[in-house]
Amino acid sequence: MTDSRIPADLPDHIQHYIDGAFVDSVDGDTFDVLDPVTNQAYTTAAAGKKADIDLAVAAARRAFDEGPWPRMLPRERSRVLHRIADIVESRDARLAELESYDSGLPITQALGQARRAAENFRFFADLIVAQSDDAFKVPGRQMNYVNRKPIGVAGLITPWNTPFMLESWKLGPALATGNTVVLKPAEFTPLSASLWAGIFEEAGLPQGVFNLVNGLGEDAGDALVKHPDVPLISFTGESRTGQIIFGNAAPFLKGLSMELGGKSPAVVFADADLEAAVDATIFGVFSLNGERCTAGSRILVERSIYEEFVERYAAQAKRVKVGYPHDPATEVGALVHPEHYDKVMSYVEIGKTEGRLVAGGGRPEGFEEGNFVAPTVFADVSPDARIFQEEIFGPVVAITPFDSDEEALSLANNTKYGLAAYIWTNDLKRAHNFAQSVEAGMVWLNSNNVRDLRTPFGGVKASGLGHEGGYRSIDFYTDQQSVHITLAAHSHNPTFGKN
């Protein structure tokens, strides 16, 4: 098939990368990778299982125990990470093209994610050189200081939404701190992950430091979590999978960092800048095709502006441009996979029984095949509705009115999730007090999701365990060892057993 939207030089087959070599699965098994626009298979990928994970972990363990990477000075590792960032940046158009084709993300948004991936490596390259560790002195008695040491083989399990960028978010700090890694990318979107090996080789990353095993979560991911030589697991994905990982990692007492699901509220008070709030909340749920954990998918609006907000929001949602992912004008592309499309569409049908449909509600006109969903808006949604409580992970939003600050807070906290919250008000006291009280790991005041890489990223309740970002990532990927030195002429030790 000749199609201008299909990138040139697509691989016929995607392999694992273990100990510096591209390899197929030990048992030769493969799985199909689908184009979200047609749902036709465009390539196959090696389907990894326990035997492949065992080989990858063994390679990573050798590189950690015997190789130079953990023993290099931070500045030396930093130079390699900066070269990685330079290469990623120089290939942003190609990365975006492949990511868009594989995941269905609009090309302009995929380009932004490729550039963010480069910035993630650059950030951690700088951070490990600039970081300082604690030292404490008791004058004349004792000096105490902290050593940071890489832990070993980090198991990284990444999702299918913005895959390349989210892989960089884990790879950057894991490598910067001197660990070796085994990456298990999402099976729906293995294409861009296959580029890391060549980038790392070109940048001078030593053999065995980076290993990649494709495969299903229940096969490759499960084996990685249960491997006794993998002391760290960093996972981004849905909350139910996080619970399974938590249970499977428990017998090994592994370090866990898990960024899980969300059902984040966007709270719009009557004194807010209405135009800015509409713009930001439209972007907050429909960007990245709605497939984002921090999406503001529940919009809570003060009663006195509720009808005006709903009217303006619905009108603007209808103008959001659905299109083919490769078209620069596209604002919402194709959902990643037919399984996910079916899930999102099932929630659209549920929503029609739980709220007032004011925009969307089905396939957009002119897209008879592929995983296209029109931006869908439900108003008057009750807090006990499934579309209010459950993560949909698509371009679907629920709008609910409130009458007081207390009711707004109660509604905002009325889900099992607690990842992000967005608050729109020009009352400074209210903004700070509401931010303090809302059950969310991250809060944005009068803003959409704008990330500062120095700040902690993570959620509360069912939205996660632990935080990454800035020094929190350094903390997760290192052991902190306290060293105590006696300075006194006499040690002041208690004495047992003397005459």
Short mmCIF file of C-alpha atoms in Angstrom, two decimals:
data_model
loop_
_atom_site.label_atom_id
_atom_site.label_comp_id
_atom_site.label_asym_id
_atom_site.label_seq_id
_atom_site.Cartn_x
_atom_site.Cartn_y
_atom_site.Cartn_z
CA MET A 1 0.00 0.00 0.00
CA THR A 2 1.40 3.39 -0.93
CA ASP A 3 0.25 6.00 1.52
CA SER A 4 1.87 9.38 2.17
CA ARG A 5 1.15 9.11 5.87
CA ILE A 6 3.28 5.94 6.25
CA PRO A 7 6.87 6.74 7.28
CA ALA A 8 9.68 5.56 5.04
CA ASP A 9 11.87 2.63 6.10
CA LEU A 10 9.53 1.05 8.62
CA PRO A 11 11.08 -2.13 10.03
CA ASP A 12 9.73 -5.47 8.87
CA HIS A 13 10.35 -6.84 12.36
CA ILE A 14 11.23 -5.38 15.77
CA GLN A 15 13.69 -7.35 17.89
CA HIS A 16 14.87 -7.31 21.48
CA TYR A 17 18.20 -5.66 22.30
CA ILE A 18 20.25 -7.69 24.78
CA ASP A 19 23.93 -7.26 25.68
CA GLY A 20 24.64 -5.03 22.70
CA ALA A 21 22.91 -7.16 20.04
CA PHE A 22 19.49 -7.26 18.38
CA VAL A 23 17.97 -10.72 18.94
CA ASP A 24 14.70 -12.56 18.51
CA SER A 25 12.90 -14.33 21.32
CA VAL A 26 14.40 -17.58 22.55
CA ASP A 27 11.22 -19.41 21.50
CA GLY A 28 10.86 -17.40 18.26
CA ASP A 29 7.44 -16.05 19.24
CA THR A 30 6.18 -12.73 17.80
CA PHE A 31 3.14 -10.48 17.98
CA ASP A 32 1.54 -8.08 15.48
CA VAL A 33 1.89 -4.31 15.79
CA LEU A 34 -1.12 -2.38 14.45
CA ASP A 35 -1.49 0.96 12.67
CA PRO A 36 -4.21 2.80 14.68
CA VAL A 37 -5.66 4.44 11.56
CA THR A 38 -6.45 1.14 9.80
CA ASN A 39 -5.98 -1.43 12.59
CA GLN A 40 -3.94 -3.44 10.12
CA ALA A 41 -0.67 -5.05 11.22
CA TYR A 42 2.30 -3.18 9.75
CA THR A 43 5.10 -5.12 11.44
CA THR A 44 5.78 -7.82 14.00
CA ALA A 45 7.73 -7.64 17.24
CA ALA A 46 9.59 -10.31 19.17
CA ALA A 47 7.41 -11.54 22.03
CA GLY A 48 9.64 -11.81 25.08
CA LYS A 49 9.06 -14.19 27.94
CA LYS A 50 10.93 -15.31 31.05
CA ALA A 51 13.88 -16.77 29.10
CA ASP A 52 14.45 -13.47 27.30
CA ILE A 53 14.14 -11.45 30.51
CA ASP A 54 16.66 -13.80 32.14
CA LEU A 55 19.18 -13.10 29.36
CA ALA A 56 18.61 -9.35 29.55
CA VAL A 57 18.94 -9.22 33.33
CA ALA A 58 22.10 -11.34 33.21
CA ALA A 59 23.63 -8.91 30.69
CA ALA A 60 22.63 -5.90 32.78
CA ARG A 61 23.98 -7.54 35.92
CA ARG A 62 27.35 -8.26 34.27
CA ALA A 63 27.55 -4.66 33.06
CA PHE A 64 26.82 -3.47 36.60
CA ASP A 65 29.24 -5.83 38.36
CA GLU A 66 32.10 -5.79 35.85
CA GLY A 67 31.59 -2.87 33.49
CA PRO A 68 32.75 0.73 33.71
CA TRP A 69 29.38 2.50 33.90
CA PRO A 70 28.68 2.42 37.68
CA ARG A 71 32.31 3.32 38.40
CA MET A 72 32.50 6.33 36.08
CA LEU A 73 32.63 9.81 37.55
CA PRO A 74 29.31 11.69 37.39
CA ARG A 75 30.85 14.11 34.90
CA GLU A 76 31.79 11.22 32.58
CA ARG A 77 28.29 9.78 32.67
CA SER A 78 26.91 13.28 32.19
CA ARG A 79 28.84 13.66 28.91
CA VAL A 80 27.27 10.47 27.56
CA LEU A 81 23.79 11.63 28.57
CA HIS A 82 24.33 15.00 26.88
CA ARG A 83 25.35 13.18 23.70
CA ILE A 84 22.15 11.14 23.95
CA ALA A 85 20.15 14.37 24.28
CA ASP A 86 21.91 15.88 21.27
CA ILE A 87 21.15 12.83 19.11
CA VAL A 88 17.50 12.72 20.16
CA GLU A 89 17.14 16.44 19.50
CA SER A 90 18.72 16.14 16.06
CA ARG A 91 16.28 13.37 15.11
CA ASP A 92 13.13 14.85 16.58
CA ALA A 93 11.25 14.92 13.28
CA ARG A 94 11.94 11.22 12.58
CA LEU A 95 11.10 10.22 16.15
CA ALA A 96 7.84 12.18 16.00
CA GLU A 97 6.94 10.64 12.64
CA LEU A 98 7.38 7.11 13.97
CA GLU A 99 5.69 7.85 17.30
CA SER A 100 2.70 9.45 15.60
CA TYR A 101 2.29 6.55 13.18
CA ASP A 102 2.63 3.89 15.88
CA SER A 103 0.49 5.50 18.61
CA GLY A 104 -2.00 7.69 16.72
CA LEU A 105 -0.78 10.87 18.43
CA PRO A 106 -1.07 14.06 16.36
CA ILE A 107 2.30 14.77 14.75
CA THR A 108 2.70 18.22 16.32
CA GLN A 109 2.17 16.78 19.79
CA ALA A 110 4.49 13.86 19.08
CA LEU A 111 7.17 16.36 18.05
CA GLY A 112 6.82 18.12 21.40
CA GLN A 113 7.21 14.80 23.20
CA ALA A 114 10.40 13.97 21.24
CA ARG A 115 11.91 17.31 22.27
CA ARG A 116 10.86 16.72 25.86
CA ALA A 117 12.66 13.35 25.75
CA ALA A 118 15.90 15.14 24.88
CA GLU A 119 15.31 17.63 27.68
CA ASN A 120 14.81 14.80 30.19
CA PHE A 121 18.30 13.44 29.44
CA ARG A 122 19.81 16.91 29.52
CA PHE A 123 18.18 17.68 32.86
CA PHE A 124 19.51 14.56 34.61
CA ALA A 125 22.91 14.94 32.95
CA ASP A 126 23.18 18.33 34.64
CA LEU A 127 21.62 17.23 37.92
CA ILE A 128 24.10 14.43 38.72
CA VAL A 129 27.03 16.83 38.28
CA ALA A 130 25.44 19.62 40.31
CA GLN A 131 23.98 17.50 43.13
CA SER A 132 25.37 17.72 46.63
CA ASP A 133 24.91 15.22 49.43
CA ASP A 134 24.34 15.84 53.11
CA ALA A 135 27.18 16.21 55.59
CA PHE A 136 26.74 16.83 59.34
CA LYS A 137 29.39 17.71 61.89
CA VAL A 138 29.33 17.55 65.68
CA PRO A 139 32.32 19.82 66.46
CA GLY A 140 35.20 17.95 68.05
CA ARG A 141 33.26 14.70 68.15
CA GLN A 142 31.96 13.32 64.89
CA MET A 143 31.68 13.90 61.16
CA ASN A 144 28.82 12.28 59.22
CA TYR A 145 28.33 12.23 55.47
CA VAL A 146 26.21 10.45 52.88
CA ASN A 147 27.41 8.29 50.01
CA ARG A 148 25.04 7.73 47.09
CA LYS A 149 25.53 4.46 45.24
CA PRO A 150 23.75 2.98 42.23
CA ILE A 151 21.59 0.04 43.25
CA GLY A 152 21.92 -2.41 40.35
CA VAL A 153 19.59 -3.48 37.55
CA ALA A 154 16.54 -1.22 37.21
CA GLY A 155 13.45 -2.74 35.60
CA LEU A 156 11.57 -0.07 33.64
CA ILE A 157 8.01 -0.80 32.45
CA THR A 158 6.51 1.93 30.30
CA PRO A 159 3.05 2.69 28.85
CA TRP A 160 1.79 3.23 25.31
CA ASN A 161 0.82 6.89 25.66
CA THR A 162 3.75 9.17 24.72
CA PRO A 163 6.00 6.08 24.93
CA PHE A 164 9.35 7.55 23.83
CA MET A 165 9.12 10.51 26.20
CA LEU A 166 8.03 8.39 29.15
CA GLU A 167 10.86 5.93 28.48
CA SER A 168 13.30 8.85 28.62
CA TRP A 169 11.77 9.97 31.93
CA LYS A 170 12.91 6.67 33.48
CA LEU A 171 16.04 5.95 31.43
CA GLY A 172 17.55 9.39 32.13
CA PRO A 173 17.81 9.17 35.94
CA ALA A 174 18.36 5.40 36.04
CA LEU A 175 21.42 5.71 33.78
CA ALA A 176 22.62 9.02 35.22
CA THR A 177 22.96 7.48 38.67
CA GLY A 178 25.03 4.55 37.37
CA ASN A 179 22.48 1.76 37.22
CA THR A 180 22.03 -0.63 34.32
CA VAL A 181 18.55 -1.19 32.92
CA VAL A 182 16.11 -3.59 31.32
CA LEU A 183 13.31 -1.74 29.54
CA LYS A 184 9.97 -3.44 28.80
CA PRO A 185 7.99 -1.07 26.54
CA ALA A 186 4.23 -1.33 26.03
CA GLU A 187 3.28 -3.98 23.50
CA PHE A 188 0.91 -1.64 21.63
CA THR A 189 3.74 0.81 20.78
CA PRO A 190 7.19 -0.82 20.43
CA LEU A 191 8.34 1.18 17.40
CA SER A 192 10.01 4.25 18.91
CA ALA A 193 11.54 2.20 21.76
CA SER A 194 13.48 0.22 19.15
CA LEU A 195 15.46 3.38 18.34
CA TRP A 196 17.07 3.69 21.78
CA ALA A 197 19.70 1.01 21.11
CA GLY A 198 21.20 2.85 18.13
CA ILE A 199 21.08 6.18 19.94
CA PHE A 200 22.86 4.76 22.99
CA GLU A 201 25.50 2.98 20.91
CA GLU A 202 26.26 6.18 19.01
CA ALA A 203 26.48 8.15 22.27
CA GLY A 204 29.00 5.69 23.75
CA LEU A 205 26.94 3.90 26.38
CA PRO A 206 28.88 0.74 27.31
CA GLN A 207 27.60 -2.66 26.20
CA GLY A 208 25.06 -4.31 28.48
CA VAL A 209 24.07 -1.12 30.29
CA PHE A 210 20.84 -0.83 28.27
CA ASN A 211 18.72 -3.85 27.40
CA LEU A 212 15.24 -3.99 25.88
CA VAL A 213 12.74 -6.84 25.85
CA ASN A 214 9.42 -6.46 24.01
CA GLY A 215 6.42 -8.53 24.95
CA LEU A 216 3.13 -8.74 26.77
CA GLY A 217 2.86 -7.46 30.31
CA GLU A 218 1.73 -10.82 31.66
CA ASP A 219 4.79 -12.51 30.12
CA ALA A 220 7.79 -10.17 29.86
CA GLY A 221 6.63 -7.59 32.40
CA ASP A 222 5.71 -10.22 34.95
CA ALA A 223 9.05 -11.99 34.58
CA LEU A 224 10.92 -8.69 35.05
CA VAL A 225 8.99 -7.85 38.22
CA LYS A 226 9.63 -11.32 39.68
CA HIS A 227 13.31 -11.54 38.77
CA PRO A 228 15.43 -11.77 41.93
CA ASP A 229 18.34 -9.80 40.39
CA VAL A 230 16.19 -6.72 39.66
CA PRO A 231 15.99 -4.70 42.89
CA LEU A 232 14.12 -1.72 41.38
CA ILE A 233 10.90 -1.49 39.35
CA SER A 234 9.65 1.78 37.92
CA PHE A 235 6.21 1.39 36.37
CA THR A 236 3.80 3.76 34.66
CA GLY A 237 0.39 2.38 33.79
CA GLU A 238 -3.06 1.60 35.10
CA SER A 239 -3.80 1.17 38.79
CA ARG A 240 -4.95 -2.46 38.59
CA THR A 241 -1.66 -3.50 36.98
CA GLY A 242 0.15 -1.51 39.66
CA GLN A 243 -1.60 -3.56 42.34
CA ILE A 244 -0.45 -6.79 40.69
CA ILE A 245 3.13 -5.51 40.46
CA PHE A 246 3.03 -4.44 44.11
CA GLY A 247 2.00 -7.95 45.14
CA ASN A 248 4.54 -9.72 42.92
CA ALA A 249 7.41 -7.46 44.05
CA ALA A 250 6.62 -7.85 47.77
CA PRO A 251 8.45 -11.18 48.38
CA PHE A 252 11.66 -9.56 47.08
CA LEU A 253 11.18 -6.27 48.99
CA LYS A 254 11.94 -4.37 45.77
CA GLY A 255 12.09 -0.62 45.48
CA LEU A 256 8.94 0.51 43.67
CA SER A 257 7.99 3.71 41.92
CA MET A 258 4.55 3.53 40.36
CA GLU A 259 2.75 6.31 38.53
CA LEU A 260 -0.76 4.99 38.04
CA GLY A 261 -4.17 6.15 36.86
CA GLY A 262 -6.00 9.38 37.37
CA LYS A 263 -9.42 11.00 37.29
CA SER A 264 -8.24 14.52 37.89
CA PRO A 265 -10.62 17.38 38.70
CA ALA A 266 -10.51 20.81 37.10
CA VAL A 267 -12.36 23.16 39.46
CA VAL A 268 -13.65 26.40 37.92
CA PHE A 269 -14.90 29.07 40.32
CA ALA A 270 -17.14 31.97 39.27
CA ASP A 271 -14.32 34.50 39.63
CA ALA A 272 -12.03 32.65 37.22
CA ASP A 273 -10.91 33.95 33.84
CA LEU A 274 -13.57 32.02 31.95
CA GLU A 275 -11.96 32.13 28.51
CA ALA A 276 -8.60 30.94 29.87
CA ALA A 277 -10.32 28.20 31.90
CA VAL A 278 -12.25 26.92 28.87
CA ASP A 279 -9.12 26.92 26.70
CA ALA A 280 -7.02 25.12 29.31
CA THR A 281 -9.63 22.52 30.23
CA ILE A 282 -10.30 21.76 26.55
CA PHE A 283 -6.56 21.19 26.07
CA GLY A 284 -6.30 19.31 29.38
CA VAL A 285 -8.62 16.51 28.33
CA PHE A 286 -8.35 16.41 24.52
CA SER A 287 -4.59 16.80 24.03
CA LEU A 288 -2.69 13.53 23.51
CA ASN A 289 -6.07 12.12 22.34
CA GLY A 290 -7.22 12.17 25.97
CA GLU A 291 -4.77 9.33 26.63
CA ARG A 292 -2.99 11.08 29.48
CA CYS A 293 -2.90 10.17 33.15
CA THR A 294 -3.10 13.81 34.27
CA ALA A 295 -6.10 14.67 32.06
CA GLY A 296 -8.60 16.98 33.78
CA SER A 297 -11.44 14.64 32.88
CA ARG A 298 -13.85 15.86 35.59
CA ILE A 299 -14.68 19.55 35.33
CA LEU A 300 -16.41 21.02 38.38
CA VAL A 301 -18.01 24.43 37.73
CA GLU A 302 -19.60 26.91 40.14
CA ARG A 303 -23.36 27.08 39.61
CA SER A 304 -23.58 30.79 38.75
CA ILE A 305 -21.40 30.33 35.62
CA TYR A 306 -22.28 26.70 34.95
CA GLU A 307 -24.63 27.06 31.97
CA GLU A 308 -22.39 29.62 30.25
CA PHE A 309 -19.34 27.42 30.81
CA VAL A 310 -21.07 24.30 29.44
CA GLU A 311 -22.31 26.18 26.39
CA ARG A 312 -18.90 27.65 25.59
CA TYR A 313 -17.08 24.41 26.35
CA ALA A 314 -19.36 22.29 24.17
CA ALA A 315 -19.13 24.74 21.26
CA GLN A 316 -15.33 24.74 21.43
CA ALA A 317 -15.14 20.95 21.80
CA LYS A 318 -17.12 20.61 18.58
CA ARG A 319 -14.47 22.74 16.83
CA VAL A 320 -11.53 20.56 17.99
CA LYS A 321 -10.06 19.14 14.79
CA VAL A 322 -10.09 15.37 14.56
CA GLY A 323 -7.81 14.15 11.79
CA TYR A 324 -5.15 11.77 10.64
CA PRO A 325 -2.16 11.71 12.99
CA HIS A 326 0.35 12.82 10.33
CA ASP A 327 -1.61 16.02 9.49
CA PRO A 328 -0.10 19.07 11.27
CA ALA A 329 -3.60 20.55 11.62
CA THR A 330 -4.87 17.57 13.63
CA GLU A 331 -5.65 18.18 17.30
CA VAL A 332 -7.13 14.74 18.15
CA GLY A 333 -5.85 11.72 16.22
CA ALA A 334 -6.59 8.01 16.48
CA LEU A 335 -6.68 6.07 19.75
CA VAL A 336 -3.81 3.64 20.10
CA HIS A 337 -5.48 0.26 19.59
CA PRO A 338 -8.90 -1.27 18.81
CA GLU A 339 -9.10 -2.78 22.30
CA HIS A 340 -8.72 0.66 23.83
CA TYR A 341 -11.10 2.20 21.28
CA ASP A 342 -13.77 -0.32 22.31
CA LYS A 343 -13.23 0.55 25.97
CA VAL A 344 -13.57 4.30 25.37
CA MET A 345 -16.64 3.86 23.18
CA SER A 346 -18.26 1.68 25.85
CA TYR A 347 -17.87 4.59 28.29
CA VAL A 348 -19.39 6.96 25.73
CA GLU A 349 -22.48 4.73 25.64
CA ILE A 350 -22.55 4.54 29.45
CA GLY A 351 -22.28 8.34 29.56
CA LYS A 352 -25.40 8.72 27.45
CA THR A 353 -27.36 7.17 30.34
CA GLU A 354 -25.54 9.18 33.03
CA GLY A 355 -25.31 12.73 31.71
CA ARG A 356 -26.50 15.23 29.12
CA LEU A 357 -24.53 14.77 25.90
CA VAL A 358 -23.59 18.22 24.62
CA ALA A 359 -20.78 17.36 22.15
CA GLY A 360 -19.48 14.32 20.31
CA GLY A 361 -20.76 10.94 21.38
CA GLY A 362 -19.49 8.68 18.63
CA ARG A 363 -17.29 8.43 15.55
CA PRO A 364 -16.41 11.74 13.93
CA GLU A 365 -17.88 12.28 10.48
CA GLY A 366 -15.69 11.04 7.64
CA PHE A 367 -13.73 8.46 9.67
CA GLU A 368 -15.40 5.15 9.07
CA GLU A 369 -12.43 2.97 10.06
CA GLY A 370 -9.66 3.22 12.61
CA ASN A 371 -9.80 4.26 16.26
CA PHE A 372 -11.30 7.74 15.93
CA VAL A 373 -13.56 9.19 18.65
CA ALA A 374 -15.16 12.62 18.44
CA PRO A 375 -14.32 14.84 21.45
CA THR A 376 -17.21 14.01 23.76
CA VAL A 377 -18.68 16.19 26.51
CA PHE A 378 -21.27 15.18 29.10
CA ALA A 379 -22.88 17.78 31.38
CA ASP A 380 -24.95 17.39 34.56
CA VAL A 381 -22.96 14.31 35.61
CA SER A 382 -23.69 12.95 39.09
CA PRO A 383 -20.73 12.11 41.33
CA ASP A 384 -21.88 8.49 41.56
CA ALA A 385 -21.82 8.08 37.76
CA ARG A 386 -19.27 5.69 36.32
CA ILE A 387 -18.00 8.38 33.93
CA PHE A 388 -17.33 10.56 36.99
CA GLN A 389 -15.58 7.83 38.98
CA GLU A 390 -13.71 5.65 36.46
CA GLU A 391 -10.70 6.45 34.31
CA ILE A 392 -11.70 6.47 30.62
CA PHE A 393 -8.33 7.54 29.14
CA GLY A 394 -9.82 9.04 26.02
CA PRO A 395 -11.34 12.28 24.68
CA VAL A 396 -14.34 12.16 27.03
CA VAL A 397 -15.11 14.66 29.79
CA ALA A 398 -17.75 14.95 32.53
CA ILE A 399 -18.96 18.38 33.78
CA THR A 400 -20.64 18.75 37.18
CA PRO A 401 -21.95 21.87 38.99
CA PHE A 402 -21.22 22.87 42.59
CA ASP A 403 -22.64 25.53 44.92
CA SER A 404 -19.92 26.16 47.52
CA ASP A 405 -16.20 25.80 48.14
CA GLU A 406 -16.94 22.92 50.52
CA GLU A 407 -18.98 21.06 47.91
CA ALA A 408 -16.30 21.67 45.27
CA LEU A 409 -13.66 20.13 47.54
CA SER A 410 -15.89 17.18 48.39
CA LEU A 411 -16.54 16.51 44.69
CA ALA A 412 -12.87 16.93 43.79
CA ASN A 413 -11.83 14.34 46.39
CA ASN A 414 -14.70 11.96 45.62
CA THR A 415 -12.76 9.32 43.62
CA LYS A 416 -10.22 6.63 44.44
CA TYR A 417 -7.62 8.53 42.39
CA GLY A 418 -5.40 11.44 43.40
CA LEU A 419 -2.91 12.32 40.68
CA ALA A 420 -3.50 15.92 39.61
CA ALA A 421 -5.90 18.81 40.17
CA TYR A 422 -6.45 22.09 38.35
CA ILE A 423 -7.96 25.07 40.16
CA TRP A 424 -9.28 28.17 38.42
CA THR A 425 -9.90 31.19 40.66
CA ASN A 426 -8.58 34.71 41.15
CA ASP A 427 -9.03 34.49 44.94
CA LEU A 428 -5.50 33.94 46.23
CA LYS A 429 -6.55 32.72 49.68
CA ARG A 430 -9.03 30.24 48.21
CA ALA A 431 -6.47 28.97 45.68
CA HIS A 432 -3.86 28.14 48.31
CA ASN A 433 -6.31 26.67 50.82
CA PHE A 434 -8.01 24.54 48.18
CA ALA A 435 -4.64 23.31 46.88
CA GLN A 436 -3.69 22.32 50.43
CA SER A 437 -6.91 20.37 50.94
CA VAL A 438 -7.36 18.64 47.59
CA GLU A 439 -6.22 15.01 47.50
CA ALA A 440 -3.77 15.18 44.61
CA GLY A 441 -0.05 14.72 44.20
CA MET A 442 0.19 17.73 41.89
CA VAL A 443 -1.89 20.90 41.67
CA TRP A 444 -1.91 23.57 38.99
CA LEU A 445 -3.44 26.97 39.81
CA ASN A 446 -4.84 28.88 36.82
CA SER A 447 -2.76 26.78 34.47
CA ASN A 448 -2.84 23.64 32.41
CA ASN A 449 -0.28 20.89 32.98
CA VAL A 450 3.05 22.71 32.72
CA ARG A 451 5.90 20.59 34.09
CA ASP A 452 8.97 21.82 35.91
CA LEU A 453 11.38 18.87 35.88
CA ARG A 454 12.78 19.80 39.28
CA THR A 455 9.46 19.14 41.03
CA PRO A 456 8.17 15.77 42.29
CA PHE A 457 5.84 13.88 39.97
CA GLY A 458 3.46 11.37 41.51
CA GLY A 459 0.07 10.81 43.02
CA VAL A 460 -1.76 9.75 46.16
CA LYS A 461 -4.43 7.10 46.79
CA ALA A 462 -4.84 4.81 43.75
CA SER A 463 -2.75 7.12 41.57
CA GLY A 464 0.64 5.94 42.63
CA LEU A 465 3.39 5.03 45.02
CA GLY A 466 6.45 7.24 45.41
CA HIS A 467 7.60 10.21 43.39
CA GLU A 468 10.05 10.83 40.58
CA GLY A 469 11.38 14.08 39.19
CA GLY A 470 14.36 16.15 40.27
CA TYR A 471 16.12 14.83 43.37
CA ARG A 472 13.27 12.38 44.00
CA SER A 473 14.45 10.42 40.97
CA ILE A 474 18.01 10.47 42.28
CA ASP A 475 16.71 9.18 45.62
CA PHE A 476 14.83 6.32 43.98
CA TYR A 477 17.68 5.10 41.81
CA THR A 478 20.39 5.25 44.50
CA ASP A 479 21.14 3.76 47.90
CA GLN A 480 22.03 6.35 50.52
CA GLN A 481 24.80 5.18 52.84
CA SER A 482 25.62 7.07 56.01
CA VAL A 483 29.31 7.19 57.00
CA HIS A 484 30.22 8.22 60.58
CA ILE A 485 33.74 9.31 61.57
CA THR A 486 34.90 9.89 65.12
CA LEU A 487 36.89 13.11 65.52
CA ALA A 488 37.43 12.97 69.27
CA ALA A 489 40.66 11.77 70.84
CA HIS A 490 38.59 9.28 72.77
CA SER A 491 35.60 7.57 71.25
CA HIS A 492 33.23 8.04 74.21
CA ASN A 493 32.15 4.43 73.79
CA PRO A 494 30.46 2.80 76.77
CA THR A 495 32.81 0.22 78.25
CA PHE A 496 31.72 -3.29 79.10
CA GLY A 497 33.78 -5.99 80.77
CA LYS A 498 36.59 -3.94 82.30
CA ASN A 499 37.83 -4.62 85.83
#
